[in-house]
Amino acid sequence: MRIRFSGNQVEVQTPAKVNFFLELHDRREDGFHQLETIISSVSLFDTLRLRLRHDNQIMIGLSPTCVQRADSPAHAVPTDKNNLVYRAIDLIRSQVRRGSNSEWELPGVDVWIDKRIPAAAGLGGASSNAAGAMMGVNHLWNCGFRLASLQQLGAQLGSDVPFFLTGGSAVCIGRGERVFPLKSPANMAVVIVKPPIGLSTRDVFGRCTIPRTPFSSRGISEQMSTGKARSVAKQLFNRLESVAAGMTDWIVRLKSSFSGLNCLGHQMTGSGSSYFGLFTNQMVALRAAACLSNRLPDAKIFACSTLGRVQSSSFLVRD
Ligand code: C5P
């Protein structure tokens, strides 16, 4: 996450993520799944601009390009209380109110969002926006919440929000909200393809079966610390991929498209529908992206790279 702070305004660039590993361990009583996943943030960013208001409203606006980029009205980004950004800001505000004895009301916030990360794609866009909004108002309102407190609050908003507050690469367990950062070098070349259909996380999890003998992420997390994309690529795994493949033909189509490329390894990310491949370097990745965009004219293609913690966690640039 990148934060630029200037007077009463904050600009936050919030990254997408891919899952290098995702295994299910159990179905919990609250309906969620106990999982073990390895997530890396990647250099595909949404931009959030937050500015203090003179009243106490939280107002969300979308850039015109972001409205045009939505695949369908169903994937249009909400601008009301259903937007995770709204809920993130409201949550921080109620937490501040709870801890303060005065009647003093925090000023409202205007949020302008420019989305490039596709929705319903397994790329964590909404969770990343929520994490960015939390970081943003923490600075704007001078709340002074530390990372651990923000992560605890963020877990109430979505399973991936605590990860995005940390960034880089991490092993995440529980619902995904318990984050253990991994020492993993940045700049692994990644190409992501988002097909024209999206998949609902809830629907995909709803159809999955818990394996009798779950796989462990230990092997791939060891490989990630070496930073050798070739070794990491050999151990990619996503338990949800076969479930998603039963819901749309696109997963099989994407698998075969990546198989014909000079790709080290490929799989679906999160609960889909996006699919990604790892490449030896950026040049090879760019050639593959060009080839994929010829073969799959309906899909969106992004060539990007994994981010290290320093690149993806918050840093302030005062103008
Ligand atoms: O927490 P998040 O917003 O990512 O979850 C979206 C939906 O995905 C949940 O409502 C739940 O149905 C499913 N889910 C799950 N187990 C998880 C994470 C998500 O079943 N660990």
PDB file of N, CA and C in Angstrom, residues 66-123:
ATOM      1  N   CYS A  66     -13.684   4.167 -13.989  1.00  0.00           N
ATOM      2  CA  CYS A  66     -13.928   2.962 -13.192  1.00  0.00           C
ATOM      3  C   CYS A  66     -15.349   2.463 -13.405  1.00  0.00           C
ATOM      4  N   VAL A  67     -16.292   3.372 -13.712  1.00  0.00           N
ATOM      5  CA  VAL A  67     -17.667   2.952 -14.025  1.00  0.00           C
ATOM      6  C   VAL A  67     -17.647   2.225 -15.378  1.00  0.00           C
ATOM      7  N   GLN A  68     -16.896   2.777 -16.351  1.00  0.00           N
ATOM      8  CA  GLN A  68     -16.831   2.135 -17.679  1.00  0.00           C
ATOM      9  C   GLN A  68     -16.169   0.759 -17.610  1.00  0.00           C
ATOM     10  N   ARG A  69     -15.171   0.619 -16.686  1.00  0.00           N
ATOM     11  CA  ARG A  69     -14.420  -0.643 -16.645  1.00  0.00           C
ATOM     12  C   ARG A  69     -15.237  -1.800 -16.058  1.00  0.00           C
ATOM     13  N   ALA A  70     -16.320  -1.507 -15.307  1.00  0.00           N
ATOM     14  CA  ALA A  70     -17.088  -2.591 -14.673  1.00  0.00           C
ATOM     15  C   ALA A  70     -17.601  -3.528 -15.769  1.00  0.00           C
ATOM     16  N   ASP A  71     -17.454  -4.863 -15.541  1.00  0.00           N
ATOM     17  CA  ASP A  71     -17.854  -5.847 -16.551  1.00  0.00           C
ATOM     18  C   ASP A  71     -19.348  -5.806 -16.828  1.00  0.00           C
ATOM     19  N   SER A  72     -20.134  -5.604 -15.760  1.00  0.00           N
ATOM     20  CA  SER A  72     -21.582  -5.625 -15.892  1.00  0.00           C
ATOM     21  C   SER A  72     -22.145  -4.816 -14.733  1.00  0.00           C
ATOM     22  N   PRO A  73     -23.440  -4.394 -14.819  1.00  0.00           N
ATOM     23  CA  PRO A  73     -24.005  -3.628 -13.718  1.00  0.00           C
ATOM     24  C   PRO A  73     -23.867  -4.373 -12.389  1.00  0.00           C
ATOM     25  N   ALA A  74     -23.912  -5.725 -12.438  1.00  0.00           N
ATOM     26  CA  ALA A  74     -23.809  -6.500 -11.196  1.00  0.00           C
ATOM     27  C   ALA A  74     -22.451  -6.305 -10.528  1.00  0.00           C
ATOM     28  N   HIS A  75     -21.445  -5.978 -11.352  1.00  0.00           N
ATOM     29  CA  HIS A  75     -20.111  -5.787 -10.785  1.00  0.00           C
ATOM     30  C   HIS A  75     -19.770  -4.321 -10.588  1.00  0.00           C
ATOM     31  N   ALA A  76     -20.783  -3.468 -10.756  1.00  0.00           N
ATOM     32  CA  ALA A  76     -20.534  -2.044 -10.530  1.00  0.00           C
ATOM     33  C   ALA A  76     -20.230  -1.852  -9.045  1.00  0.00           C
ATOM     34  N   VAL A  77     -19.368  -0.890  -8.764  1.00  0.00           N
ATOM     35  CA  VAL A  77     -18.948  -0.674  -7.374  1.00  0.00           C
ATOM     36  C   VAL A  77     -20.025   0.153  -6.660  1.00  0.00           C
ATOM     37  N   PRO A  78     -20.540  -0.301  -5.508  1.00  0.00           N
ATOM     38  CA  PRO A  78     -21.557   0.497  -4.812  1.00  0.00           C
ATOM     39  C   PRO A  78     -20.950   1.771  -4.225  1.00  0.00           C
ATOM     40  N   THR A  79     -21.758   2.815  -4.123  1.00  0.00           N
ATOM     41  CA  THR A  79     -21.233   4.059  -3.537  1.00  0.00           C
ATOM     42  C   THR A  79     -21.952   4.362  -2.216  1.00  0.00           C
ATOM     43  N   ASP A  80     -22.710   3.388  -1.715  1.00  0.00           N
ATOM     44  CA  ASP A  80     -23.423   3.611  -0.456  1.00  0.00           C
ATOM     45  C   ASP A  80     -22.788   2.785   0.670  1.00  0.00           C
ATOM     46  N   LYS A  81     -23.597   2.506   1.704  1.00  0.00           N
ATOM     47  CA  LYS A  81     -23.067   1.787   2.872  1.00  0.00           C
ATOM     48  C   LYS A  81     -22.618   0.370   2.550  1.00  0.00           C
ATOM     49  N   ASN A  82     -22.966  -0.132   1.348  1.00  0.00           N
ATOM     50  CA  ASN A  82     -22.527  -1.476   0.964  1.00  0.00           C
ATOM     51  C   ASN A  82     -21.081  -1.508   0.512  1.00  0.00           C
ATOM     52  N   ASN A  83     -20.526  -0.335   0.257  1.00  0.00           N
ATOM     53  CA  ASN A  83     -19.118  -0.311  -0.130  1.00  0.00           C
ATOM     54  C   ASN A  83     -18.268  -0.559   1.118  1.00  0.00           C
ATOM     55  N   LEU A  84     -17.327  -1.503   0.988  1.00  0.00           N
ATOM     56  CA  LEU A  84     -16.487  -1.855   2.135  1.00  0.00           C
ATOM     57  C   LEU A  84     -15.674  -0.664   2.634  1.00  0.00           C
ATOM     58  N   VAL A  85     -15.415   0.284   1.734  1.00  0.00           N
ATOM     59  CA  VAL A  85     -14.665   1.492   2.114  1.00  0.00           C
ATOM     60  C   VAL A  85     -15.505   2.303   3.108  1.00  0.00           C
ATOM     61  N   TYR A  86     -16.792   2.448   2.788  1.00  0.00           N
ATOM     62  CA  TYR A  86     -17.699   3.167   3.696  1.00  0.00           C
ATOM     63  C   TYR A  86     -17.682   2.472   5.069  1.00  0.00           C
ATOM     64  N   ARG A  87     -17.837   1.149   5.041  1.00  0.00           N
ATOM     65  CA  ARG A  87     -17.927   0.406   6.315  1.00  0.00           C
ATOM     66  C   ARG A  87     -16.623   0.498   7.102  1.00  0.00           C
ATOM     67  N   ALA A  88     -15.499   0.528   6.386  1.00  0.00           N
ATOM     68  CA  ALA A  88     -14.183   0.618   7.046  1.00  0.00           C
ATOM     69  C   ALA A  88     -14.063   1.962   7.777  1.00  0.00           C
ATOM     70  N   ILE A  89     -14.474   3.044   7.093  1.00  0.00           N
ATOM     71  CA  ILE A  89     -14.349   4.377   7.689  1.00  0.00           C
ATOM     72  C   ILE A  89     -15.311   4.500   8.874  1.00  0.00           C
ATOM     73  N   ASP A  90     -16.518   3.977   8.674  1.00  0.00           N
ATOM     74  CA  ASP A  90     -17.521   4.042   9.732  1.00  0.00           C
ATOM     75  C   ASP A  90     -17.075   3.249  10.972  1.00  0.00           C
ATOM     76  N   LEU A  91     -16.404   2.124  10.707  1.00  0.00           N
ATOM     77  CA  LEU A  91     -15.928   1.276  11.811  1.00  0.00           C
ATOM     78  C   LEU A  91     -14.862   2.009  12.629  1.00  0.00           C
ATOM     79  N   ILE A  92     -13.932   2.668  11.935  1.00  0.00           N
ATOM     80  CA  ILE A  92     -12.879   3.413  12.639  1.00  0.00           C
ATOM     81  C   ILE A  92     -13.536   4.541  13.442  1.00  0.00           C
ATOM     82  N   ARG A  93     -14.519   5.215  12.809  1.00  0.00           N
ATOM     83  CA  ARG A  93     -15.165   6.328  13.503  1.00  0.00           C
ATOM     84  C   ARG A  93     -15.875   5.842  14.773  1.00  0.00           C
ATOM     85  N   SER A  94     -16.578   4.718  14.692  1.00  0.00           N
ATOM     86  CA  SER A  94     -17.287   4.262  15.887  1.00  0.00           C
ATOM     87  C   SER A  94     -16.303   3.801  16.956  1.00  0.00           C
ATOM     88  N   GLN A  95     -15.154   3.304  16.530  1.00  0.00           N
ATOM     89  CA  GLN A  95     -14.132   2.886  17.496  1.00  0.00           C
ATOM     90  C   GLN A  95     -13.562   4.110  18.223  1.00  0.00           C
ATOM     91  N   VAL A  96     -13.350   5.192  17.470  1.00  0.00           N
ATOM     92  CA  VAL A  96     -12.831   6.423  18.074  1.00  0.00           C
ATOM     93  C   VAL A  96     -13.862   6.974  19.054  1.00  0.00           C
ATOM     94  N   ARG A  97     -15.147   6.972  18.615  1.00  0.00           N
ATOM     95  CA  ARG A  97     -16.227   7.479  19.484  1.00  0.00           C
ATOM     96  C   ARG A  97     -16.264   6.706  20.799  1.00  0.00           C
ATOM     97  N   ARG A  98     -16.119   5.377  20.649  1.00  0.00           N
ATOM     98  CA  ARG A  98     -16.198   4.513  21.830  1.00  0.00           C
ATOM     99  C   ARG A  98     -15.111   4.872  22.842  1.00  0.00           C
ATOM    100  N   GLY A  99     -13.919   5.218  22.295  1.00  0.00           N
ATOM    101  CA  GLY A  99     -12.796   5.492  23.184  1.00  0.00           C
ATOM    102  C   GLY A  99     -12.737   6.931  23.673  1.00  0.00           C
ATOM    103  N   SER A 100     -13.701   7.763  23.261  1.00  0.00           N
ATOM    104  CA  SER A 100     -13.603   9.184  23.651  1.00  0.00           C
ATOM    105  C   SER A 100     -14.818   9.587  24.482  1.00  0.00           C
ATOM    106  N   ASN A 101     -14.559  10.440  25.487  1.00  0.00           N
ATOM    107  CA  ASN A 101     -15.664  10.843  26.367  1.00  0.00           C
ATOM    108  C   ASN A 101     -16.351  12.114  25.866  1.00  0.00           C
ATOM    109  N   SER A 102     -15.708  12.794  24.918  1.00  0.00           N
ATOM    110  CA  SER A 102     -16.257  14.104  24.522  1.00  0.00           C
ATOM    111  C   SER A 102     -17.373  13.942  23.482  1.00  0.00           C
ATOM    112  N   GLU A 103     -18.124  14.990  23.290  1.00  0.00           N
ATOM    113  CA  GLU A 103     -19.214  15.020  22.318  1.00  0.00           C
ATOM    114  C   GLU A 103     -18.687  15.390  20.938  1.00  0.00           C
ATOM    115  N   TRP A 104     -17.385  15.720  20.889  1.00  0.00           N
ATOM    116  CA  TRP A 104     -16.788  16.205  19.646  1.00  0.00           C
ATOM    117  C   TRP A 104     -16.915  15.155  18.551  1.00  0.00           C
ATOM    118  N   GLU A 105     -17.395  15.555  17.393  1.00  0.00           N
ATOM    119  CA  GLU A 105     -17.648  14.633  16.285  1.00  0.00           C
ATOM    120  C   GLU A 105     -16.504  14.735  15.264  1.00  0.00           C
ATOM    121  N   LEU A 106     -16.013  13.606  14.806  1.00  0.00           N
ATOM    122  CA  LEU A 106     -14.978  13.642  13.766  1.00  0.00           C
ATOM    123  C   LEU A 106     -15.580  14.186  12.472  1.00  0.00           C
ATOM    124  N   PRO A 107     -14.803  14.949  11.689  1.00  0.00           N
ATOM    125  CA  PRO A 107     -15.347  15.418  10.418  1.00  0.00           C
ATOM    126  C   PRO A 107     -15.587  14.248   9.459  1.00  0.00           C
ATOM    127  N   GLY A 108     -16.517  14.445   8.529  1.00  0.00           N
ATOM    128  CA  GLY A 108     -16.782  13.419   7.522  1.00  0.00           C
ATOM    129  C   GLY A 108     -15.648  13.350   6.499  1.00  0.00           C
ATOM    130  N   VAL A 109     -15.804  12.424   5.556  1.00  0.00           N
ATOM    131  CA  VAL A 109     -14.741  12.204   4.565  1.00  0.00           C
ATOM    132  C   VAL A 109     -15.355  12.029   3.177  1.00  0.00           C
ATOM    133  N   ASP A 110     -14.766  12.699   2.199  1.00  0.00           N
ATOM    134  CA  ASP A 110     -15.077  12.430   0.790  1.00  0.00           C
ATOM    135  C   ASP A 110     -14.088  11.394   0.307  1.00  0.00           C
ATOM    136  N   VAL A 111     -14.585  10.347  -0.337  1.00  0.00           N
ATOM    137  CA  VAL A 111     -13.661   9.334  -0.877  1.00  0.00           C
ATOM    138  C   VAL A 111     -13.892   9.249  -2.379  1.00  0.00           C
ATOM    139  N   TRP A 112     -12.830   9.345  -3.117  1.00  0.00           N
ATOM    140  CA  TRP A 112     -12.904   9.202  -4.573  1.00  0.00           C
ATOM    141  C   TRP A 112     -12.136   7.932  -4.917  1.00  0.00           C
ATOM    142  N   ILE A 113     -12.794   7.047  -5.651  1.00  0.00           N
ATOM    143  CA  ILE A 113     -12.157   5.740  -5.936  1.00  0.00           C
ATOM    144  C   ILE A 113     -11.949   5.568  -7.441  1.00  0.00           C
ATOM    145  N   ASP A 114     -10.735   5.207  -7.816  1.00  0.00           N
ATOM    146  CA  ASP A 114     -10.476   4.822  -9.200  1.00  0.00           C
ATOM    147  C   ASP A 114     -10.079   3.353  -9.183  1.00  0.00           C
ATOM    148  N   LYS A 115     -10.968   2.504  -9.703  1.00  0.00           N
ATOM    149  CA  LYS A 115     -10.726   1.065  -9.634  1.00  0.00           C
ATOM    150  C   LYS A 115     -10.134   0.527 -10.922  1.00  0.00           C
ATOM    151  N   ARG A 116      -9.055  -0.215 -10.779  1.00  0.00           N
ATOM    152  CA  ARG A 116      -8.518  -0.976 -11.906  1.00  0.00           C
ATOM    153  C   ARG A 116      -8.633  -2.473 -11.606  1.00  0.00           C
ATOM    154  N   ILE A 117      -8.662  -2.799 -10.314  1.00  0.00           N
ATOM    155  CA  ILE A 117      -8.734  -4.222  -9.930  1.00  0.00           C
ATOM    156  C   ILE A 117     -10.174  -4.707 -10.171  1.00  0.00           C
ATOM    157  N   PRO A 118     -10.347  -5.717 -11.041  1.00  0.00           N
ATOM    158  CA  PRO A 118     -11.711  -6.182 -11.322  1.00  0.00           C
ATOM    159  C   PRO A 118     -12.381  -6.779 -10.077  1.00  0.00           C
ATOM    160  N   ALA A 119     -13.718  -6.654 -10.039  1.00  0.00           N
ATOM    161  CA  ALA A 119     -14.499  -7.199  -8.914  1.00  0.00           C
ATOM    162  C   ALA A 119     -14.836  -8.668  -9.155  1.00  0.00           C
ATOM    163  N   ALA A 120     -15.207  -9.374  -8.103  1.00  0.00           N
ATOM    164  CA  ALA A 120     -15.597 -10.796  -8.150  1.00  0.00           C
ATOM    165  C   ALA A 120     -14.540 -11.618  -8.890  1.00  0.00           C
ATOM    166  N   ALA A 121     -13.270 -11.308  -8.605  1.00  0.00           N
ATOM    167  CA  ALA A 121     -12.178 -11.843  -9.404  1.00  0.00           C
ATOM    168  C   ALA A 121     -11.166 -12.649  -8.591  1.00  0.00           C
ATOM    169  N   GLY A 122     -11.321 -12.686  -7.264  1.00  0.00           N
ATOM    170  CA  GLY A 122     -10.335 -13.389  -6.431  1.00  0.00           C
ATOM    171  C   GLY A 122      -9.062 -12.592  -6.251  1.00  0.00           C
ATOM    172  N   LEU A 123      -9.131 -11.282  -6.555  1.00  0.00           N
ATOM    173  CA  LEU A 123      -7.932 -10.431  -6.485  1.00  0.00           C
ATOM    174  C   LEU A 123      -7.941  -9.525  -5.258  1.00  0.00           C
TER     175      LEU A 123
END
